[in-house]
Coordinates of C-alpha atoms in Angstrom, one line a residue:
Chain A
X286 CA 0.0 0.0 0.0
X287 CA 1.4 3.4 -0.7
X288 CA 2.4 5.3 2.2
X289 CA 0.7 8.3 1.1
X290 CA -2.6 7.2 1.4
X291 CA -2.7 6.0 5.1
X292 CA -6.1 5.8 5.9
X293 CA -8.5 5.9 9.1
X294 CA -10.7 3.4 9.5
X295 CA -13.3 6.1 9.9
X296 CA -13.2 9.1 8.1
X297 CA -15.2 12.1 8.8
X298 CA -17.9 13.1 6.4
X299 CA -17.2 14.8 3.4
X300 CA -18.0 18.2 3.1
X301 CA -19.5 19.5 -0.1
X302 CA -20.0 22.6 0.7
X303 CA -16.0 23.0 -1.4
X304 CA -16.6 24.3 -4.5
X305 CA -16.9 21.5 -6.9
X306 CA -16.7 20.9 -10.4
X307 CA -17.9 17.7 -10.5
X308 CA -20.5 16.1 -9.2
X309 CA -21.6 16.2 -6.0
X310 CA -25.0 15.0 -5.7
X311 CA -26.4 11.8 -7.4
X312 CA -30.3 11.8 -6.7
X313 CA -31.9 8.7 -7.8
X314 CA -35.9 8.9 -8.0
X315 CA -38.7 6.6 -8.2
X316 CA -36.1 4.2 -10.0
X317 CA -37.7 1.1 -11.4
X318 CA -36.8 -2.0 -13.9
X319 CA -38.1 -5.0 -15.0
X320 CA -36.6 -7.8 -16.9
X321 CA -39.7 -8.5 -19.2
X322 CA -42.5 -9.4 -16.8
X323 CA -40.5 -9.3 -14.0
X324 CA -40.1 -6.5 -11.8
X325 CA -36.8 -6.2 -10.3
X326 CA -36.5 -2.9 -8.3
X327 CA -39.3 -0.7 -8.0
X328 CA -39.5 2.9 -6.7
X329 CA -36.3 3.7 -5.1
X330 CA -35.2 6.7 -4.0
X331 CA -31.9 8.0 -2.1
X332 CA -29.4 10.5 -2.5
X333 CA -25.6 9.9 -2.2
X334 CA -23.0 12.8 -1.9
X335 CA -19.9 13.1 -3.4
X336 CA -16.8 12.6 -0.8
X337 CA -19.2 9.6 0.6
X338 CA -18.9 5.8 0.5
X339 CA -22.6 3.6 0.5
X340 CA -22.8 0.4 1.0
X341 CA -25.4 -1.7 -1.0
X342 CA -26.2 -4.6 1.1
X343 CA -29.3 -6.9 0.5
X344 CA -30.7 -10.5 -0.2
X345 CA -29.9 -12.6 -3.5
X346 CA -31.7 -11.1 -6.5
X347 CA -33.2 -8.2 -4.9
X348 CA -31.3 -5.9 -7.9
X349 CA -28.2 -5.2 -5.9
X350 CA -26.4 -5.7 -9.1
X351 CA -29.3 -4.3 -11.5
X352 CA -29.2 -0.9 -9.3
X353 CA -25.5 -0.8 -10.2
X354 CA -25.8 -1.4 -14.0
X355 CA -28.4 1.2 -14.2
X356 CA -25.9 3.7 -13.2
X357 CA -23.8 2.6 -15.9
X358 CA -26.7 2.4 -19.0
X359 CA -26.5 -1.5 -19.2
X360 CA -30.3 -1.6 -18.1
X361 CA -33.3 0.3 -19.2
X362 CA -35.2 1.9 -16.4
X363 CA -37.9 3.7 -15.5
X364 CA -37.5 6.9 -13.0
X365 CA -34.0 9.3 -13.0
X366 CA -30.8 9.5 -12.1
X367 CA -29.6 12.9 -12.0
X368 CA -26.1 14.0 -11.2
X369 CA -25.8 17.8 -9.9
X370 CA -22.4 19.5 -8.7
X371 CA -21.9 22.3 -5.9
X372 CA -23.9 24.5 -7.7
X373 CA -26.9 22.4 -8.1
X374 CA -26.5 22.5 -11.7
X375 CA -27.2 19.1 -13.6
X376 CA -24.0 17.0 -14.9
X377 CA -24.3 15.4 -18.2
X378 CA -22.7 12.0 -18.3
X379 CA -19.8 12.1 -15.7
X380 CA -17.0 10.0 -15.9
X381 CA -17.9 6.7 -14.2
X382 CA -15.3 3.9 -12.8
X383 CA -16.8 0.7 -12.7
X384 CA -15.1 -2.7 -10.7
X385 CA -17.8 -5.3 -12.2
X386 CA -18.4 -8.7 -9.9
X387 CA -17.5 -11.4 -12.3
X388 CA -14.2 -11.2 -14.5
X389 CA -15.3 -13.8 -17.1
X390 CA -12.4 -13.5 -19.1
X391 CA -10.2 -15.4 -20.9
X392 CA -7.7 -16.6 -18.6
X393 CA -4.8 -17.1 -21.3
X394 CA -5.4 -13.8 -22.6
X395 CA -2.1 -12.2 -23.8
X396 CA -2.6 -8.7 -22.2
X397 CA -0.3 -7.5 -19.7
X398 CA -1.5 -5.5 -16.9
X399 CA 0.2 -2.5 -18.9
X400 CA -1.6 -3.6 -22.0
X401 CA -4.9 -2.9 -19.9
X402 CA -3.9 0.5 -19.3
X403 CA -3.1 1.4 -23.0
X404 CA -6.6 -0.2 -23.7
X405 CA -7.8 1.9 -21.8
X406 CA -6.1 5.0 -22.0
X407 CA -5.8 7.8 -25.2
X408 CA -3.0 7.4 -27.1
X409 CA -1.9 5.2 -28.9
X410 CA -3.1 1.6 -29.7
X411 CA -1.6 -1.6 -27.0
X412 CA 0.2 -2.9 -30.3
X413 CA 3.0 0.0 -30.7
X414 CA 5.2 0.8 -28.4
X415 CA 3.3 2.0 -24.7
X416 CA 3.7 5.6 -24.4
X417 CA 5.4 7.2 -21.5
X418 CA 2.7 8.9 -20.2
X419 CA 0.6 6.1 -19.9
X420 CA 3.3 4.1 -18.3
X421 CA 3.4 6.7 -15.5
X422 CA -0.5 6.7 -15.0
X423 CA -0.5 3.0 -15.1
X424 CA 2.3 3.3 -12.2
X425 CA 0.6 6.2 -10.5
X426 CA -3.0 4.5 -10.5
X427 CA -1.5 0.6 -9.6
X428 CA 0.5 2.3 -6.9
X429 CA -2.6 3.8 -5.4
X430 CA -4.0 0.2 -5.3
X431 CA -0.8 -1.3 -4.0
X432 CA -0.4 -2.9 -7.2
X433 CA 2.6 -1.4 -8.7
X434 CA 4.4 -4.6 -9.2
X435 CA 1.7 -6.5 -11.4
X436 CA 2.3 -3.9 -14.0
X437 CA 4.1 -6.3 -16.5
X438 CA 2.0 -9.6 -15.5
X439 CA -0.4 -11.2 -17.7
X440 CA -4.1 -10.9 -16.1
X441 CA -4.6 -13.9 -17.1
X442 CA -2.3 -14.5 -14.3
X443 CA -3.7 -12.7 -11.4
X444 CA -4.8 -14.2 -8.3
X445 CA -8.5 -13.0 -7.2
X446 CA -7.5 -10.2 -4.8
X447 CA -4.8 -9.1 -7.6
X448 CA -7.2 -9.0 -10.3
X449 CA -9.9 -6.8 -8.0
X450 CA -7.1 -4.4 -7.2
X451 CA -5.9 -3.8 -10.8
X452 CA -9.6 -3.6 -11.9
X453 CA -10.0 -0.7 -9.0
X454 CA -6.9 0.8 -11.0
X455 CA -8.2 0.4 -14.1
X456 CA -11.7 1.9 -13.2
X457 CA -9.4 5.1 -12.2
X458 CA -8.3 5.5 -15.3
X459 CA -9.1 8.1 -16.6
X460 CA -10.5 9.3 -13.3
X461 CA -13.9 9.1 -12.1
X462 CA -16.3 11.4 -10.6
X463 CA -18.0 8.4 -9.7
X464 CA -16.8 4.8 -8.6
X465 CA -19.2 1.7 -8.6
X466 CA -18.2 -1.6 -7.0
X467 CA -20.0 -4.7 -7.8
X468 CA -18.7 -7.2 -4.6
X469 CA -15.2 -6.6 -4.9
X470 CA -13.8 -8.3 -2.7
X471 CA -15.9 -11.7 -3.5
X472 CA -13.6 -14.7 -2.4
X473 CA -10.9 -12.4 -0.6
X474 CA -9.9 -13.4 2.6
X475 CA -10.4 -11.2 5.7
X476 CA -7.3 -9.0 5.9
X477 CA -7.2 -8.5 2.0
X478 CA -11.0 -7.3 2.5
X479 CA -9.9 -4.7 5.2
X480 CA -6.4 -3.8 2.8
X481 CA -9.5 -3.3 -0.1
X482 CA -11.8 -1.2 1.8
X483 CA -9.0 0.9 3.3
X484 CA -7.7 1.4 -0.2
X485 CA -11.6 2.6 -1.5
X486 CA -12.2 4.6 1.6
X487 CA -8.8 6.7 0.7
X488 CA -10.1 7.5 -2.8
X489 CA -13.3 9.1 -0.8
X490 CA -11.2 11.0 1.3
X491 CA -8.6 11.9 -1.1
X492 CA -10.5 12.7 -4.4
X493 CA -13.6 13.1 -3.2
X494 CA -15.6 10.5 -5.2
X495 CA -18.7 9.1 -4.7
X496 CA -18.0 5.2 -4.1
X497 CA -21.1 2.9 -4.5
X498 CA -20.4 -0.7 -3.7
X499 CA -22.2 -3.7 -3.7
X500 CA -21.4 -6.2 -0.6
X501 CA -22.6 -9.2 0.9
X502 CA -21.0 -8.5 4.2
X503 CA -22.7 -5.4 5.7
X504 CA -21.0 -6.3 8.9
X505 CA -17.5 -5.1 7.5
X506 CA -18.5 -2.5 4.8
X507 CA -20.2 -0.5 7.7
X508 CA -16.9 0.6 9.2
X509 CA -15.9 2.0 5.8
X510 CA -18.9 3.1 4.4
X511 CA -21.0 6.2 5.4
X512 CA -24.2 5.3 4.2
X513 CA -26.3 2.0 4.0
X514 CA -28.9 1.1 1.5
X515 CA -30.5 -2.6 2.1
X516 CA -32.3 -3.8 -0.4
X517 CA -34.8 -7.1 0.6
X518 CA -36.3 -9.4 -1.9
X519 CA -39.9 -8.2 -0.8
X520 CA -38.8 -4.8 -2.7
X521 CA -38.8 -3.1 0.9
X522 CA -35.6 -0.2 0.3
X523 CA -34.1 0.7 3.9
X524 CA -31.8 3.5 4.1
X525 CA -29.9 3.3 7.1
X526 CA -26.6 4.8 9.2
X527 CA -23.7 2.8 9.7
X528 CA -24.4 2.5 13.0
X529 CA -27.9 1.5 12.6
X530 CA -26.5 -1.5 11.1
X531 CA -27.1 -4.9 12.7
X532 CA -26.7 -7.0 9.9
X533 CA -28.1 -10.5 11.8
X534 CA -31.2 -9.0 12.9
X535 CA -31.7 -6.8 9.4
X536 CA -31.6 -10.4 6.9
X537 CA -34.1 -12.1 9.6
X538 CA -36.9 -9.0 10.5
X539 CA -37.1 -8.9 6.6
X540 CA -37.2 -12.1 6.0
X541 CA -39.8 -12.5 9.0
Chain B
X237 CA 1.1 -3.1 -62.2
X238 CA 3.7 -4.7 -65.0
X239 CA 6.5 -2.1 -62.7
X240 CA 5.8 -4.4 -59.7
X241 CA 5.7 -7.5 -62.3
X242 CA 9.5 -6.3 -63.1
X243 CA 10.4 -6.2 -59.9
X244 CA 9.3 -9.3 -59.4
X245 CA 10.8 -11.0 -62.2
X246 CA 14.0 -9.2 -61.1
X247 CA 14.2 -11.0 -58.0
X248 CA 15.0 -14.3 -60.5
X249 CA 12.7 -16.6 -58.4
X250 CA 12.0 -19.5 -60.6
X251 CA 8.4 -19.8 -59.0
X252 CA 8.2 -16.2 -59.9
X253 CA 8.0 -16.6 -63.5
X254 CA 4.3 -16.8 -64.1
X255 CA 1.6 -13.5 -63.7
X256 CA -1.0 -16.1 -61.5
X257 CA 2.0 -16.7 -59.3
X258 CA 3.1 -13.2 -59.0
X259 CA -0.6 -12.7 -58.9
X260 CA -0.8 -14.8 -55.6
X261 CA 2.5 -13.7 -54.3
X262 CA 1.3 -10.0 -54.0
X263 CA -2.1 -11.4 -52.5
X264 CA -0.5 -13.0 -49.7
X265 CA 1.5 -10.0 -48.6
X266 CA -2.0 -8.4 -48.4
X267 CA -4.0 -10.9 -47.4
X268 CA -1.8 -12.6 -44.8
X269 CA -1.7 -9.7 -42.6
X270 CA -5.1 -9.1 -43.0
X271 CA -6.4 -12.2 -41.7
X272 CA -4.0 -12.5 -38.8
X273 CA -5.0 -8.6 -37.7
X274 CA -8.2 -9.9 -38.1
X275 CA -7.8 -12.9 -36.0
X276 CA -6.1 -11.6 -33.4
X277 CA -9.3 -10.2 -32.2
X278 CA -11.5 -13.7 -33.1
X279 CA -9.0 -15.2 -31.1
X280 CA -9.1 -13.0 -27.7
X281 CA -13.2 -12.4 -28.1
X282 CA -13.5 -15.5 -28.5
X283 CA -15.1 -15.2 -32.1
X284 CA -13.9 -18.2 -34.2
X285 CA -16.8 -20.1 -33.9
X286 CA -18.7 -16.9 -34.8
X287 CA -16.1 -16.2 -37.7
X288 CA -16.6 -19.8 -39.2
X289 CA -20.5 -19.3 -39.1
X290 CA -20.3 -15.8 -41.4
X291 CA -18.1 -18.8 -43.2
X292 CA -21.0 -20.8 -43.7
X293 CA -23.1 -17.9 -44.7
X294 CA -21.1 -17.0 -48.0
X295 CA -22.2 -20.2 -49.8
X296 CA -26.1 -19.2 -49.0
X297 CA -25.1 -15.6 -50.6
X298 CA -24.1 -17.6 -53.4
X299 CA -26.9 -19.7 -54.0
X300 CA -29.4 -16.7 -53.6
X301 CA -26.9 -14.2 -55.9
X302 CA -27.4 -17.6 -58.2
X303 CA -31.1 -17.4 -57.6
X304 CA -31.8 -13.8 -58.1
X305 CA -29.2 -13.7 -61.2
X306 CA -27.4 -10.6 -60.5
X307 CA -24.0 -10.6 -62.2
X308 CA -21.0 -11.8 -60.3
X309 CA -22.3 -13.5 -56.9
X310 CA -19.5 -11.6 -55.0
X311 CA -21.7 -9.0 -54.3
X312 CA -24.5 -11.2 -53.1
X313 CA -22.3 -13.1 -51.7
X314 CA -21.0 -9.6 -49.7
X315 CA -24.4 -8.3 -49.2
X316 CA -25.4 -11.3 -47.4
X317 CA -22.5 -11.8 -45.3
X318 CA -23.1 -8.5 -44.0
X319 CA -26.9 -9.0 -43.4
X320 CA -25.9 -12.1 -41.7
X321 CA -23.1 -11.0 -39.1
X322 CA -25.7 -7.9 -37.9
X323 CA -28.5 -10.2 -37.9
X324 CA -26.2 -12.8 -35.5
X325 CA -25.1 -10.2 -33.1
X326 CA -28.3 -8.8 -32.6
X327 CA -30.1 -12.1 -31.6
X328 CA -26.6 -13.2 -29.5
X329 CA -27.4 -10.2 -27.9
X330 CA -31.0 -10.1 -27.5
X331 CA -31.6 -14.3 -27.0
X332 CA -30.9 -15.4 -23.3
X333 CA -29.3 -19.1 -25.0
X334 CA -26.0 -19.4 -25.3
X335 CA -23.9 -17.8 -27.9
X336 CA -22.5 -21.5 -29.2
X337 CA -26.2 -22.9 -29.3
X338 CA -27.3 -19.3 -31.3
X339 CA -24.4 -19.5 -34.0
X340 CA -25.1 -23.7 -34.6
X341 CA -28.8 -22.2 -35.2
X342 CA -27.8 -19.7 -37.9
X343 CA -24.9 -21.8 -39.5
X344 CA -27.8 -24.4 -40.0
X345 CA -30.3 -22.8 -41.4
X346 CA -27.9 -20.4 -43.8
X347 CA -26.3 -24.0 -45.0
X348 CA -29.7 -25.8 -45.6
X349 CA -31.1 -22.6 -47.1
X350 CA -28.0 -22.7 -49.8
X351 CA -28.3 -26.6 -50.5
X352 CA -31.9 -26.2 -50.8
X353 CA -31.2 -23.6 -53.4
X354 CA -28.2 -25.6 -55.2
X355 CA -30.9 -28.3 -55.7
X356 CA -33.1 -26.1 -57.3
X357 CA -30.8 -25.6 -59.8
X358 CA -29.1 -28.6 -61.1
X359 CA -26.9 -29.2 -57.7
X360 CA -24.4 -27.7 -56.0
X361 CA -21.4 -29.3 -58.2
X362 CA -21.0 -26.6 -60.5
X363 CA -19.8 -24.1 -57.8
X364 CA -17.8 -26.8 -55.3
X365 CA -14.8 -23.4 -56.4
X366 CA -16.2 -21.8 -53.7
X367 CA -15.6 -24.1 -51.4
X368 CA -12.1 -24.9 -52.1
X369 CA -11.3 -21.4 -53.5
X370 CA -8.5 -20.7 -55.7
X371 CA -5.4 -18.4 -55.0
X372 CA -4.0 -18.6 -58.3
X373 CA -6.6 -16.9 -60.2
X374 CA -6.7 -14.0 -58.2
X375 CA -6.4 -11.1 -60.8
X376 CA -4.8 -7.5 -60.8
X377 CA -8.4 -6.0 -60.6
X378 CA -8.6 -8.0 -57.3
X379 CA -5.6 -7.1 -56.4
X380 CA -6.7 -3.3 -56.3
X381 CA -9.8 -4.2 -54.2
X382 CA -7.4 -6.1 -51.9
X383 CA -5.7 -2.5 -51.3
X384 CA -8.6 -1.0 -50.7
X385 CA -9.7 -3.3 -47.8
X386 CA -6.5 -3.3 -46.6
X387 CA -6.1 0.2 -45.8
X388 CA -10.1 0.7 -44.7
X389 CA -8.5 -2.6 -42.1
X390 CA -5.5 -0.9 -41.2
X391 CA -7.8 2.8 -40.1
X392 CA -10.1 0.5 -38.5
X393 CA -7.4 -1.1 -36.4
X394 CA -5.7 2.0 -35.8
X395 CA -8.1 4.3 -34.1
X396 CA -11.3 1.6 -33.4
X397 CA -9.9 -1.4 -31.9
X398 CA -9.3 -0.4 -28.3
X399 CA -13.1 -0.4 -28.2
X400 CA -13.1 -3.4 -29.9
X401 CA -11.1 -4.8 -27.5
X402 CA -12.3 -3.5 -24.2
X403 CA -15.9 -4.7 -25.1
X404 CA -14.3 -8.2 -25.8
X405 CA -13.0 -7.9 -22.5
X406 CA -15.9 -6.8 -20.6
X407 CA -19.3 -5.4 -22.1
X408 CA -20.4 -3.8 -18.6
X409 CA -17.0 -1.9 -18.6
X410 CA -17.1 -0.8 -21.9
X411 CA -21.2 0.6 -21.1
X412 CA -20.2 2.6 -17.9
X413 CA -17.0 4.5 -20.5
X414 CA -19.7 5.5 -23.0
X415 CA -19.0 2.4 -25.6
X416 CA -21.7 1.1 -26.8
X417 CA -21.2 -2.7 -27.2
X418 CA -23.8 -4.3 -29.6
X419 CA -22.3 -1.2 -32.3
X420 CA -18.8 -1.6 -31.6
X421 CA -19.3 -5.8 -32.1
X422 CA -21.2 -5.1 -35.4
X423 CA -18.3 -2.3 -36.5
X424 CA -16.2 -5.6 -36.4
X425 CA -18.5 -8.4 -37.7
X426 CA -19.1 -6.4 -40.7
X427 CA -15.3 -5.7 -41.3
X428 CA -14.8 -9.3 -41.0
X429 CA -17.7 -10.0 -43.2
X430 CA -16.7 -8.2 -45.8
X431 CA -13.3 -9.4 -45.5
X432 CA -14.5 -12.7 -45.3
X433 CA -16.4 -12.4 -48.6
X434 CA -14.0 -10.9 -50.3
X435 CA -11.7 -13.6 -49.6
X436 CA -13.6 -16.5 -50.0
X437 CA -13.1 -16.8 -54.0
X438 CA -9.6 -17.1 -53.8
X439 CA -9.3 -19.3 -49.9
X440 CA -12.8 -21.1 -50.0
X441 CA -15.2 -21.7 -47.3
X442 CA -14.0 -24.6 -46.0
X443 CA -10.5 -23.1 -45.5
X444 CA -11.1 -19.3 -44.2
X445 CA -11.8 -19.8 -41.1
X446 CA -8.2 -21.5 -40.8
X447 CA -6.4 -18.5 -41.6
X448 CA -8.4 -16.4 -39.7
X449 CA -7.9 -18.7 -36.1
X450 CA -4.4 -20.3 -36.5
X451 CA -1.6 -17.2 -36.7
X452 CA -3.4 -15.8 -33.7
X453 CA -3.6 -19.3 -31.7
X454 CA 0.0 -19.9 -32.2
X455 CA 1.0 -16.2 -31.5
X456 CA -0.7 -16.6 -28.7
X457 CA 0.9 -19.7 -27.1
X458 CA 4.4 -17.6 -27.4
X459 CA 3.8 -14.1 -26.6
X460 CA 4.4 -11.9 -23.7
X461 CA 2.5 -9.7 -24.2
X462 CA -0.7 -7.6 -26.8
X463 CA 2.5 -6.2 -28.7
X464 CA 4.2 -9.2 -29.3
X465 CA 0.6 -11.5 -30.0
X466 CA -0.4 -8.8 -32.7
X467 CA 3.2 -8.9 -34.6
X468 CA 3.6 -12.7 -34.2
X469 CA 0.4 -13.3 -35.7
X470 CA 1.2 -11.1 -38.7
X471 CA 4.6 -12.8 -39.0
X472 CA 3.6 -16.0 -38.8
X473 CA 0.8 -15.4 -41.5
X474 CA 3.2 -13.6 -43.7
X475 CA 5.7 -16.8 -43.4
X476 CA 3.1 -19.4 -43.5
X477 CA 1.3 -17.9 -46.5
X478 CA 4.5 -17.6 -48.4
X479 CA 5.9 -21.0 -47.5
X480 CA 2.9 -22.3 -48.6
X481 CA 2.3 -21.1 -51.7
X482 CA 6.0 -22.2 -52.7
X483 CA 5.8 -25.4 -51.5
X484 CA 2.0 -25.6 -53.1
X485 CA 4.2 -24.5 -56.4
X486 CA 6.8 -27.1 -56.1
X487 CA 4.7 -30.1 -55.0
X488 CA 1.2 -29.0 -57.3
X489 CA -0.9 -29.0 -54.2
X490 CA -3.5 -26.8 -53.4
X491 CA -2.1 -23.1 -52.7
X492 CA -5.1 -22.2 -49.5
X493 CA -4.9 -26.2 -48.0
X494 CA -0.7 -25.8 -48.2
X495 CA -1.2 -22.6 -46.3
X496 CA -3.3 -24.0 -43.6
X497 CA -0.9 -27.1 -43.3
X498 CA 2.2 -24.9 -42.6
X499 CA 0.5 -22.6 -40.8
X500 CA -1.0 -26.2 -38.1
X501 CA 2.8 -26.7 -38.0
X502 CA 3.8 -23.4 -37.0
X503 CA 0.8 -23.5 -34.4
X504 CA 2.2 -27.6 -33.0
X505 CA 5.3 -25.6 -32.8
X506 CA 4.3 -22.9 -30.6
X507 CA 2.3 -25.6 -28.6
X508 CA 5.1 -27.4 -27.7
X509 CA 7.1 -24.1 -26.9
X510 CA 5.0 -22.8 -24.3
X511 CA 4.8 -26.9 -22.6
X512 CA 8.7 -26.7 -22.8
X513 CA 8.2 -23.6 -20.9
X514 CA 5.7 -24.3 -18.3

């Protein structure tokens, strides 16, 4: 992990009253989609402020995932998203980082790490020679992931936990206004959960992003995250404080 | 055209010394890095069943081009691929089976729909050329249409194929950076359809899909990296299509099915270099 980006486990909340270019308030309202007859989410509402982590928590296929690829366009909806900086004026398409939840790749892909950066930087194509420039983003955006040292290996060749934090790198390149998380750190064991979640609640503090992620483990995003949005299979939308958070007796009152 | 035929004849190559052979010698150098560009990306999005299908497809642009009676069938045969490949990504897209089981369903019916056809007409015997295609009678006028897709390739590949790639690589990504997938896919399918179609005169149905898969396969078993994958695969299309067609001159075997055979060995080859390596 870089040294620069030593992180509090609890960070205070962000302040948007800073002036602010980007955006700053993301208002979703009366959202609702449906995959053919069946209704997946209907009418939520919340608000998320830039500079502020929230966790998405909820039961199997109650559109934890669906919410999330609203955001990015990959599902039609019903209802708005609007994006608004400082100034309450609307943003139009901000940039958006996106760490999806299955890397169904091939896993003898010939791309490099730094292959993934040139992909998916300007400049010129992977195939000629990697400019400097995006060598030094790769390095600057992999080191705030702790990642520096998976630049040249192929992804292919990543462990889980690797692969999560190069995605995260990836996703801040170029860099986004906006950061969405789809169970990142699936299958990672305890202390590489923590090393992610310190690593996501530094970008809040640091650039001021909003950070939506997904997570099935409410119990350990709540110390990260400042904002809690449980989503139950009965369509019931809870918006709750970290601290309101007591992730045993939220599944089973639902579920009751 | 007879300044590059000098130049040829210059070079005193004895296999040189006919116009089909210089013909075919200046189609490889086009055609070989066409392909392997080409397959690079079948390869990594995991296209080559996909690729073989818009294969499959040329013969029914045939039969209806046959059908219809329009001039020369290429351009049926063009018109359809084209139709075809959009047609395939919109239902892989749209159906919730599985891509393999959606391609077997349009390789099937564009295959009966061309025999069915054939039959109509007296059989299929009288255009079994398409299947077996035939480098050596590619002509200058081809040649000059070879140029053409060539460059429109090489533009494509220069300022398009991040996208390409990125989509290939995830479509979700791709969506939340403002690429649309389904139009990027089809940017490509058609490319490949028309290069496809183009091709299949002169490398026949049954063979295309070879030249398309293998450089890219065996670049891929030896490569470190995108950089190297893409210049291996052109490399080893350039050498296997010119090995080929000499050793198709020298032992009066078919030029396409020699290329394909030296271009299995150099895949073995790179097969057993990355288990010697493991």
């Amino acid at each position: 992990m870089n040294k620069d980006i030593e992180i509090n486990e609890k960070t205070e909340k962000a302040d948007c009253s800073i002036e602010h270019k980007g955006v700053c308030h993301i208002n979703v309202d009366s959202l609702s989609i449906s995959y053919g007859k069946k209704k997946v989410l209907s009418d939520i509402n919340f608000k998320i402020q830039c500079g502020q982590v929230v966790a998405i928590g909820g039961h199997n296929g109650a559109g934890k995932t669906t919410l999330l690829k609203a955001i990015i366009g990959a599902t039609p909806y019903s209802g708005k998203i609007t994006y608004l900086d400082s100034q309450g004026n609307k943003v139009e398409a901000p940039p958006i980082g996106y760490v999806p939840q299955v890397m169904d790749f091939d896993r003898l892909s010939p791309f490099s790490v730094l292959d993934m950066f040139a992909c998916f930087s300007k400049g010129t194509p992977p195939w000629f020679k990697t400019s400097e420039k995006t060598k030094a983003i790769a390095k600057e955006r992999l080191q705030m992931v702790g990642a520096e040292h998976l630049m040249k290996r192929k992804i292919g060749f990543l462990s889980g936990g690797e692969l999560q934090r190069v995605m995260l790198a990836l996703a801040l390149t170029p860099m986004p206004q906006i950061l969405l998380l789809d169970e990142p750190v699936a299958g990672v064991d305890i202390a590489g959960k923590k090393q992610f979640y310190k690593i996501v609640s530094g970008l809040r503090e640091h650039l001021h992003m909003s950070i939506i992620m997904v997570t099935h483990e409410l119990s350990i995003a709540k110390e990260y995250a400042d904002k809690i949005i449980f989503l139950s299979d009965n369509g019931e939308v809870l918006v709750l404080e970290p601290d309101e958070v007591d992730e045993q007796k939220l599944y089973k009152e639902i579920e009751g | 055209m007879q300044s590059i035929y000098n130049v040829l004849n210059s070079t005193g190559l004895e296999f040189l010394q006919y116009d089909f052979m210089k013909n075919a010698f200046l189609a490889i150098l086009l055609l070989s890095p066409l392909f392997a560009f080409m397959g690079t990306i079948v390869v990594n999005n995991r296209l080559a069943f996909f690729s073989d299908s818009i294969g499959h497809s040329a013969l029914t642009g045939i039969a209806l081009g046959v059908l219809i009676g329009v001039g020369s069938p290429v351009w049926s045969l063009l018109l359809f691929a084209i139709l075809y490949a959009v047609l395939l990504v919109i239902v892989k897209t749209k159906s919730l089976s599985s891509v393999d089981t959606t391609i077997g369903v349009f390789s099937s019916i564009a295959l009966a729909l061309s025999i069915a056809i054939f039959s109509t007409m007296g059989g299929i015997n009288k255009y079994t050329s398409y299947l077996i295609g035939s480098l050596l009678s590619i002509t200058p006028n081809d040649l000059m249409l070879l140029v053409i897709v060539f460059i429109i390739v090489m533009a494509y590949w220069m300022f398009y194929l991040k996208k390409v790639f990125i989509v290939g690589f995830n479509a979700d990504i791709a969506k939340s950076r403002g690429i649309n997938p389904i139009i990027t896919e089809m940017t490509y399918t058609v490319l490949l359809a028309v290069v496809v179609a183009l091709s299949i005169q002169w490398v026949g149905i049954l063979l295309i899909n070879s030249l398309l898969v293998l450089p890219a396969a065996a670049a891929r078993n030896i490569s470190k990296g995108i950089r190297q994958y893409t210049w291996i695969s052109v490399l080893i299309a350039l050498l296997g299509g010119l090995i080929g067609l000499v050793a198709a001159y020298y032992f009066g075997t078919a030029a396409g099915a020699t290329i394909v055979l030296v271009l299995a060995v150099f895949y073995c080859l790179s097969f057993l270099f990355k288990k010697a390596n493991e």
